[in-house]
Amino acid sequence: MEQRECLMHALHQLYYDPNIENKNLAQKWLMQAQVSPQAWQFCWALLSPDKVPEIQYFGASALHTKISRYWGDIPTDQYESLKSQLFSQIACFSSGSKMVLTRLCVALASLALNTMPEAWPGAVAEMVRVFQEEGGGVDGRARCLALLELLTVLPEEFHTSRLPQYRKGQVRGALGREWGSVCPLLQQLLRRADSPGAVKARVLRCLSSWVMLDVPLNESESLVHDCFSALPDPELFDTAVEAIVNAISQPDSQRYVNTLLKLVPLVLALQEQLREAVQGGDMETCHGICRIVVTLGENHSRTLLEQVDHWQSFLALVNMIMFCTGIPGHYPVNETTSSLTLTFWYTLQDEIMSFESERQAVYLQVYRPVYFQLVDVLLHKAQFPSDQEYASWSSDEKEQFRIYRVDISDTLMYVYEMLGAELLSNLYEKLGRLLTNTEQPTSWQHTEALLYGFQSIAETIDVNYSDVIPGLIGLIPRININNVQLADTVMFTIGALAEWLADHPVMLSSVLPLVLQALGNPDLSVSSVSTLKKICRECKYDLPPYASNIVAVSQEVLIKQIHKTSQCMWLMQALGFLLSALPVEEILRNLHSLITPYIQQLEKLADETPNPSNKLAIIHILGLLSNLFTTLDISKQDDESGEGSAPPVKTTPPPPGPNPVVVVLQQVFALIQTVLSQWLNDSQVVEAVCAIFEKSVKTLLHDFAPMVSQLSEMLGQMYSTIPQASALDLTRQMVHIFASQTDHFPPIKALFELVTSVTLSIFQQGRGSEGVLVP
């Protein structure tokens, strides 16, 4: 009795006590009570009619927990009485609380899974028989809904059950044999004119659940046809869609070719309902029908392609998917359907291209025109809305649209594999007509979408052989760039063609002024800076005539602080690539003008008392130097580390005299030491200092030699005072490159010994200094 009172008190706290700590304590106690041996006694008592649904729910959950997790504790002679009690409780609750009824059904389902097929053969047939019998004072509709709930949760419980693997196989087979009891019942209920909508909806849910057990498609065929008949009913639409999609996406369903062929006309017959939904702005219906069409196409494109006698009906299905891809309206505001279709186009292309060459040629004859149409549809869908409409979109909608355009870009790139050079010619002709047509005004959205198509392909595909790129480069200056989105795409398109420009340097003069002009616009920060970086990396040996102009514009935008930190870093990398191709005297002259303002600023900051704002400024300046030295490399190597175009002369020794980076580092070394003395406690500043040298060592390799002695000494002092991970990383780089060189062995050896000694002493003391992270 006392435990019963504790139980009721804990349940009252869980459901009604406003104090969250009391709730948590009650939940913990109740979870322990649920698995206790006494749970068998109290769970039935909690189900009594005088209890509120929340308490009844706990009783039903406790029953399920005991049956599903502690089945071994139940004596075999009690199986029958437990089964009878559960049947009885389900009958009682069939007209009561829905949540309690569901938990009781799950409990009986768990019992069935643990006893079938040996202890309870024909379990499902018995469930159907018990609930179809009159009596118990429960009306027929409530009994029917309770039975459907039980049949629905049975496969769901199977998927989440903890049955051992060998039992799972046995039970799956037993359930498969029980489909013969379930199917006629579902058919009868779905086809009866007087079946209420709630019953039909539950039937469809039940079918959805059972087909997930890999019920053969030919055995559920007539029910799937009934689902199509249910689609015009708004009350049943969603559950019917789910059932159809689940049935035809089962892995085994492709074996049933005749059944699939019968489904195609049913799907095609949905076109009228789809068009009406589009006209009425009914996004949910569009979405549902599209899911059905795409599921059939995506899962069975090969099977349906191989049925050559039915090629026209499959082509009609493909065209229906094309309609879904090009559904009117802007994603994601006016429609959310078109994105569902993109994977289908990959799948269909893969299947066509996997056929042997003769069959492939036949399919390409039919489907190449379809894919050219797809490109037009995708570029139309990629168009921005009007400026006014776009301004009204939320930031989340704009982000979803950006991701959608990336998905379209990926699809176009993939489609190029099938359509080849003709696709680029096609896009070029359209863009040419658009830009040279003086009679009809052109929307910037149309121009931008065509350029976006070019950019999507050129970014990842080698277009160097293409004969339309010179024409495209010639068209770009003719574009009236009066919009940020269009300007961004122009920039990214130029960037995508950087490798082509390296092979055709004469065209640089057409596009470089556009890029330099865009650098001054903060709205084009990412696109203009990344494009300049690509051009400087790929075309650096052709840029010396433009170098002074590029440096001047870059300096101006850096001084005006137009760009955010990450773009400033990219810009410095671009300048590193650019300067690498100049004579050493010019490099030094440009470095002097470029770096001097920052050195002066750093000198001023080094004299100030450390505070959060000057810390950020110091890290920013050190970052600019790091990024500049990452790419400034005057040696001309065979393999440009994948970072740029091959130089005219494959290998030449570096010019005599010290490397320009070393010259600058030696000039600022004392200043860096001053900064370190003020900020040695701050791991971020120390990391920024180490990064300058680490990037320089990685780029210069043995040309860094003149700095080895003084840097080794500085690193030793830093690590002895406050050991930090970034100092260890830099030491590792130095040891890796210079330890084998006799000239540099003494300072490197001394540094290595000191770092080892300090690290060992930390470990021996059994403590770590703050900020120490030994890699």
mmCIF file of N, CA and C in Angstrom, residues 357-437:
data_model
loop_
_atom_site.group_PDB
_atom_site.id
_atom_site.type_symbol
_atom_site.label_atom_id
_atom_site.label_comp_id
_atom_site.label_asym_id
_atom_site.label_seq_id
_atom_site.Cartn_x
_atom_site.Cartn_y
_atom_site.Cartn_z
ATOM 1 N N SER A 357 27.209 0.351 -75.298
ATOM 2 C CA SER A 357 27.199 1.505 -76.211
ATOM 3 C C SER A 357 26.038 1.531 -77.196
ATOM 4 N N GLU A 358 25.664 0.378 -77.755
ATOM 5 C CA GLU A 358 24.585 0.393 -78.755
ATOM 6 C C GLU A 358 23.249 0.806 -78.153
ATOM 7 N N ARG A 359 22.915 0.184 -76.996
ATOM 8 C CA ARG A 359 21.659 0.535 -76.327
ATOM 9 C C ARG A 359 21.715 1.978 -75.823
ATOM 10 N N GLN A 360 22.900 2.349 -75.332
ATOM 11 C CA GLN A 360 23.066 3.715 -74.821
ATOM 12 C C GLN A 360 22.753 4.733 -75.916
ATOM 13 N N ALA A 361 23.231 4.464 -77.134
ATOM 14 C CA ALA A 361 23.007 5.388 -78.259
ATOM 15 C C ALA A 361 21.514 5.563 -78.540
ATOM 16 N N VAL A 362 20.761 4.467 -78.419
ATOM 17 C CA VAL A 362 19.304 4.537 -78.647
ATOM 18 C C VAL A 362 18.653 5.416 -77.574
ATOM 19 N N TYR A 363 19.028 5.175 -76.329
ATOM 20 C CA TYR A 363 18.432 5.960 -75.236
ATOM 21 C C TYR A 363 18.828 7.437 -75.331
ATOM 22 N N LEU A 364 20.085 7.689 -75.715
ATOM 23 C CA LEU A 364 20.541 9.084 -75.819
ATOM 24 C C LEU A 364 19.752 9.841 -76.889
ATOM 25 N N GLN A 365 19.392 9.144 -77.932
ATOM 26 C CA GLN A 365 18.605 9.771 -79.003
ATOM 27 C C GLN A 365 17.283 10.318 -78.442
ATOM 28 N N VAL A 366 16.700 9.557 -77.501
ATOM 29 C CA VAL A 366 15.422 9.975 -76.900
ATOM 30 C C VAL A 366 15.654 11.007 -75.795
ATOM 31 N N TYR A 367 16.702 10.799 -74.980
ATOM 32 C CA TYR A 367 16.797 11.566 -73.733
ATOM 33 C C TYR A 367 17.738 12.774 -73.767
ATOM 34 N N ARG A 368 18.635 12.854 -74.766
ATOM 35 C CA ARG A 368 19.461 14.079 -74.855
ATOM 36 C C ARG A 368 18.586 15.336 -75.002
ATOM 37 N N PRO A 369 17.566 15.327 -75.889
ATOM 38 C CA PRO A 369 16.697 16.509 -75.976
ATOM 39 C C PRO A 369 15.987 16.814 -74.649
ATOM 40 N N VAL A 370 15.647 15.744 -73.905
ATOM 41 C CA VAL A 370 14.996 15.933 -72.605
ATOM 42 C C VAL A 370 15.950 16.663 -71.660
ATOM 43 N N TYR A 371 17.223 16.261 -71.670
ATOM 44 C CA TYR A 371 18.201 16.891 -70.770
ATOM 45 C C TYR A 371 18.529 18.327 -71.189
ATOM 46 N N PHE A 372 18.490 18.629 -72.491
ATOM 47 C CA PHE A 372 18.651 20.033 -72.914
ATOM 48 C C PHE A 372 17.474 20.869 -72.394
ATOM 49 N N GLN A 373 16.280 20.263 -72.450
ATOM 50 C CA GLN A 373 15.104 20.956 -71.907
ATOM 51 C C GLN A 373 15.279 21.148 -70.394
ATOM 52 N N LEU A 374 15.835 20.123 -69.725
ATOM 53 C CA LEU A 374 16.059 20.207 -68.280
ATOM 54 C C LEU A 374 16.964 21.398 -67.939
ATOM 55 N N VAL A 375 18.015 21.596 -68.732
ATOM 56 C CA VAL A 375 18.924 22.727 -68.481
ATOM 57 C C VAL A 375 18.153 24.039 -68.533
ATOM 58 N N ASP A 376 17.296 24.202 -69.538
ATOM 59 C CA ASP A 376 16.477 25.422 -69.636
ATOM 60 C C ASP A 376 15.589 25.584 -68.407
ATOM 61 N N VAL A 377 14.971 24.481 -67.992
ATOM 62 C CA VAL A 377 14.064 24.527 -66.839
ATOM 63 C C VAL A 377 14.843 24.895 -65.570
ATOM 64 N N LEU A 378 16.004 24.264 -65.372
ATOM 65 C CA LEU A 378 16.798 24.525 -64.162
ATOM 66 C C LEU A 378 17.285 25.970 -64.118
ATOM 67 N N LEU A 379 17.718 26.484 -65.265
ATOM 68 C CA LEU A 379 18.200 27.875 -65.279
ATOM 69 C C LEU A 379 17.049 28.855 -65.041
ATOM 70 N N HIS A 380 15.863 28.486 -65.501
ATOM 71 C CA HIS A 380 14.692 29.323 -65.214
ATOM 72 C C HIS A 380 14.399 29.301 -63.709
ATOM 73 N N LYS A 381 14.489 28.104 -63.105
ATOM 74 C CA LYS A 381 14.215 27.984 -61.666
ATOM 75 C C LYS A 381 15.290 28.676 -60.828
ATOM 76 N N ALA A 382 16.494 28.785 -61.388
ATOM 77 C CA ALA A 382 17.598 29.415 -60.644
ATOM 78 C C ALA A 382 17.504 30.945 -60.667
ATOM 79 N N GLN A 383 16.616 31.490 -61.491
ATOM 80 C CA GLN A 383 16.515 32.957 -61.601
ATOM 81 C C GLN A 383 16.048 33.584 -60.288
ATOM 82 N N PHE A 384 16.654 34.702 -59.971
ATOM 83 C CA PHE A 384 16.207 35.472 -58.814
ATOM 84 C C PHE A 384 14.827 36.070 -59.102
ATOM 85 N N PRO A 385 14.025 36.294 -58.052
ATOM 86 C CA PRO A 385 12.763 37.011 -58.269
ATOM 87 C C PRO A 385 13.045 38.495 -58.503
ATOM 88 N N SER A 386 11.999 39.290 -58.684
ATOM 89 C CA SER A 386 12.198 40.734 -58.859
ATOM 90 C C SER A 386 12.851 41.299 -57.594
ATOM 91 N N ASP A 387 13.540 42.428 -57.742
ATOM 92 C CA ASP A 387 14.236 43.048 -56.599
ATOM 93 C C ASP A 387 13.270 43.288 -55.440
ATOM 94 N N GLN A 388 12.075 43.746 -55.790
ATOM 95 C CA GLN A 388 11.084 44.061 -54.762
ATOM 96 C C GLN A 388 10.660 42.800 -54.000
ATOM 97 N N GLU A 389 10.416 41.729 -54.755
ATOM 98 C CA GLU A 389 9.989 40.475 -54.118
ATOM 99 C C GLU A 389 11.115 39.887 -53.278
ATOM 100 N N TYR A 390 12.336 39.927 -53.814
ATOM 101 C CA TYR A 390 13.478 39.362 -53.091
ATOM 102 C C TYR A 390 13.708 40.108 -51.774
ATOM 103 N N ALA A 391 13.500 41.427 -51.798
ATOM 104 C CA ALA A 391 13.681 42.242 -50.590
ATOM 105 C C ALA A 391 12.686 41.838 -49.497
ATOM 106 N N SER A 392 11.540 41.284 -49.908
ATOM 107 C CA SER A 392 10.521 40.914 -48.916
ATOM 108 C C SER A 392 10.782 39.539 -48.298
ATOM 109 N N TRP A 393 11.737 38.783 -48.854
ATOM 110 C CA TRP A 393 12.028 37.445 -48.331
ATOM 111 C C TRP A 393 12.758 37.541 -46.998
ATOM 112 N N SER A 394 12.534 36.535 -46.145
ATOM 113 C CA SER A 394 13.272 36.478 -44.874
ATOM 114 C C SER A 394 14.690 35.970 -45.143
ATOM 115 N N SER A 395 15.565 36.149 -44.163
ATOM 116 C CA SER A 395 16.956 35.683 -44.346
ATOM 117 C C SER A 395 16.994 34.159 -44.496
ATOM 118 N N ASP A 396 16.067 33.467 -43.817
ATOM 119 C CA ASP A 396 16.013 32.009 -43.923
ATOM 120 C C ASP A 396 15.599 31.579 -45.339
ATOM 121 N N GLU A 397 14.637 32.293 -45.924
ATOM 122 C CA GLU A 397 14.194 31.986 -47.289
ATOM 123 C C GLU A 397 15.323 32.234 -48.292
ATOM 124 N N LYS A 398 16.057 33.333 -48.078
ATOM 125 C CA LYS A 398 17.189 33.644 -48.976
ATOM 126 C C LYS A 398 18.265 32.556 -48.883
ATOM 127 N N GLU A 399 18.496 32.070 -47.665
ATOM 128 C CA GLU A 399 19.508 31.025 -47.485
ATOM 129 C C GLU A 399 19.059 29.713 -48.137
ATOM 130 N N GLN A 400 17.764 29.375 -47.992
ATOM 131 C CA GLN A 400 17.250 28.160 -48.642
ATOM 132 C C GLN A 400 17.364 28.266 -50.161
ATOM 133 N N PHE A 401 17.110 29.465 -50.697
ATOM 134 C CA PHE A 401 17.214 29.690 -52.150
ATOM 135 C C PHE A 401 18.673 29.551 -52.599
ATOM 136 N N ARG A 402 19.605 30.063 -51.770
ATOM 137 C CA ARG A 402 21.033 29.948 -52.101
ATOM 138 C C ARG A 402 21.436 28.472 -52.187
ATOM 139 N N ILE A 403 20.997 27.666 -51.208
ATOM 140 C CA ILE A 403 21.329 26.234 -51.196
ATOM 141 C C ILE A 403 20.691 25.532 -52.400
ATOM 142 N N TYR A 404 19.463 25.934 -52.713
ATOM 143 C CA TYR A 404 18.740 25.368 -53.869
ATOM 144 C C TYR A 404 19.521 25.639 -55.160
ATOM 145 N N ARG A 405 20.050 26.861 -55.285
ATOM 146 C CA ARG A 405 20.849 27.192 -56.484
ATOM 147 C C ARG A 405 22.134 26.370 -56.529
ATOM 148 N N VAL A 406 22.732 26.103 -55.380
ATOM 149 C CA VAL A 406 23.927 25.243 -55.351
ATOM 150 C C VAL A 406 23.561 23.839 -55.838
ATOM 151 N N ASP A 407 22.387 23.340 -55.407
ATOM 152 C CA ASP A 407 21.934 22.016 -55.868
ATOM 153 C C ASP A 407 21.715 22.007 -57.384
ATOM 154 N N ILE A 408 21.147 23.100 -57.903
ATOM 155 C CA ILE A 408 20.957 23.219 -59.359
ATOM 156 C C ILE A 408 22.311 23.238 -60.060
ATOM 157 N N SER A 409 23.249 23.986 -59.484
ATOM 158 C CA SER A 409 24.599 24.067 -60.054
ATOM 159 C C SER A 409 25.240 22.678 -60.138
ATOM 160 N N ASP A 410 25.118 21.906 -59.046
ATOM 161 C CA ASP A 410 25.675 20.543 -59.030
ATOM 162 C C ASP A 410 25.018 19.674 -60.104
ATOM 163 N N THR A 411 23.697 19.853 -60.276
ATOM 164 C CA THR A 411 22.968 19.056 -61.278
ATOM 165 C C THR A 411 23.456 19.413 -62.683
ATOM 166 N N LEU A 412 23.631 20.705 -62.951
ATOM 167 C CA LEU A 412 24.104 21.149 -64.271
ATOM 168 C C LEU A 412 25.487 20.575 -64.567
ATOM 169 N N MET A 413 26.337 20.598 -63.548
ATOM 170 C CA MET A 413 27.691 20.065 -63.714
ATOM 171 C C MET A 413 27.620 18.578 -64.081
ATOM 172 N N TYR A 414 26.686 17.853 -63.453
ATOM 173 C CA TYR A 414 26.547 16.423 -63.715
ATOM 174 C C TYR A 414 25.983 16.171 -65.110
ATOM 175 N N VAL A 415 24.999 16.984 -65.478
ATOM 176 C CA VAL A 415 24.358 16.847 -66.791
ATOM 177 C C VAL A 415 25.371 17.096 -67.916
ATOM 178 N N TYR A 416 26.362 17.951 -67.638
ATOM 179 C CA TYR A 416 27.403 18.235 -68.634
ATOM 180 C C TYR A 416 28.097 16.954 -69.093
ATOM 181 N N GLU A 417 28.225 15.987 -68.164
ATOM 182 C CA GLU A 417 28.871 14.719 -68.505
ATOM 183 C C GLU A 417 28.139 14.031 -69.661
ATOM 184 N N MET A 418 26.826 14.240 -69.744
ATOM 185 C CA MET A 418 26.055 13.617 -70.823
ATOM 186 C C MET A 418 26.025 14.504 -72.067
ATOM 187 N N LEU A 419 25.872 15.808 -71.873
ATOM 188 C CA LEU A 419 25.632 16.693 -73.021
ATOM 189 C C LEU A 419 26.913 17.266 -73.625
ATOM 190 N N GLY A 420 27.985 17.364 -72.820
ATOM 191 C CA GLY A 420 29.285 17.774 -73.336
ATOM 192 C C GLY A 420 29.326 19.190 -73.894
ATOM 193 N N ALA A 421 30.236 19.403 -74.847
ATOM 194 C CA ALA A 421 30.527 20.745 -75.374
ATOM 195 C C ALA A 421 29.291 21.428 -75.955
ATOM 196 N N GLU A 422 28.348 20.633 -76.453
ATOM 197 C CA GLU A 422 27.144 21.217 -77.044
ATOM 198 C C GLU A 422 26.360 22.045 -76.021
ATOM 199 N N LEU A 423 26.466 21.646 -74.747
ATOM 200 C CA LEU A 423 25.766 22.390 -73.691
ATOM 201 C C LEU A 423 26.340 23.801 -73.561
ATOM 202 N N LEU A 424 27.690 23.909 -73.584
ATOM 203 C CA LEU A 424 28.318 25.238 -73.495
ATOM 204 C C LEU A 424 27.940 26.096 -74.707
ATOM 205 N N SER A 425 27.945 25.490 -75.887
ATOM 206 C CA SER A 425 27.569 26.231 -77.105
ATOM 207 C C SER A 425 26.129 26.736 -76.988
ATOM 208 N N ASN A 426 25.281 25.864 -76.470
ATOM 209 C CA ASN A 426 23.873 26.193 -76.292
ATOM 210 C C ASN A 426 23.710 27.410 -75.367
ATOM 211 N N LEU A 427 24.424 27.371 -74.234
ATOM 212 C CA LEU A 427 24.349 28.485 -73.270
ATOM 213 C C LEU A 427 24.911 29.767 -73.881
ATOM 214 N N TYR A 428 26.017 29.617 -74.611
ATOM 215 C CA TYR A 428 26.664 30.791 -75.220
ATOM 216 C C TYR A 428 25.743 31.463 -76.244
ATOM 217 N N GLU A 429 25.090 30.637 -77.075
ATOM 218 C CA GLU A 429 24.163 31.206 -78.082
ATOM 219 C C GLU A 429 23.038 31.984 -77.406
ATOM 220 N N LYS A 430 22.490 31.388 -76.325
ATOM 221 C CA LYS A 430 21.386 32.051 -75.614
ATOM 222 C C LYS A 430 21.849 33.376 -75.012
ATOM 223 N N LEU A 431 23.038 33.353 -74.392
ATOM 224 C CA LEU A 431 23.558 34.576 -73.769
ATOM 225 C C LEU A 431 23.854 35.628 -74.829
ATOM 226 N N GLY A 432 24.433 35.173 -75.944
ATOM 227 C CA GLY A 432 24.733 36.102 -77.053
ATOM 228 C C GLY A 432 23.466 36.769 -77.563
ATOM 229 N N ARG A 433 22.427 35.956 -77.800
ATOM 230 C CA ARG A 433 21.151 36.523 -78.293
ATOM 231 C C ARG A 433 20.581 37.525 -77.296
ATOM 232 N N LEU A 434 20.705 37.179 -76.040
ATOM 233 C CA LEU A 434 20.140 38.017 -74.976
ATOM 234 C C LEU A 434 20.833 39.380 -74.918
ATOM 235 N N LEU A 435 22.177 39.345 -75.029
ATOM 236 C CA LEU A 435 22.939 40.590 -74.861
ATOM 237 C C LEU A 435 23.002 41.433 -76.128
ATOM 238 N N THR A 436 22.737 40.825 -77.273
ATOM 239 C CA THR A 436 22.823 41.600 -78.538
ATOM 240 C C THR A 436 21.451 42.002 -79.060
ATOM 241 N N ASN A 437 20.406 41.549 -78.384
ATOM 242 C CA ASN A 437 19.043 41.895 -78.810
ATOM 243 C C ASN A 437 18.688 43.290 -78.294
#
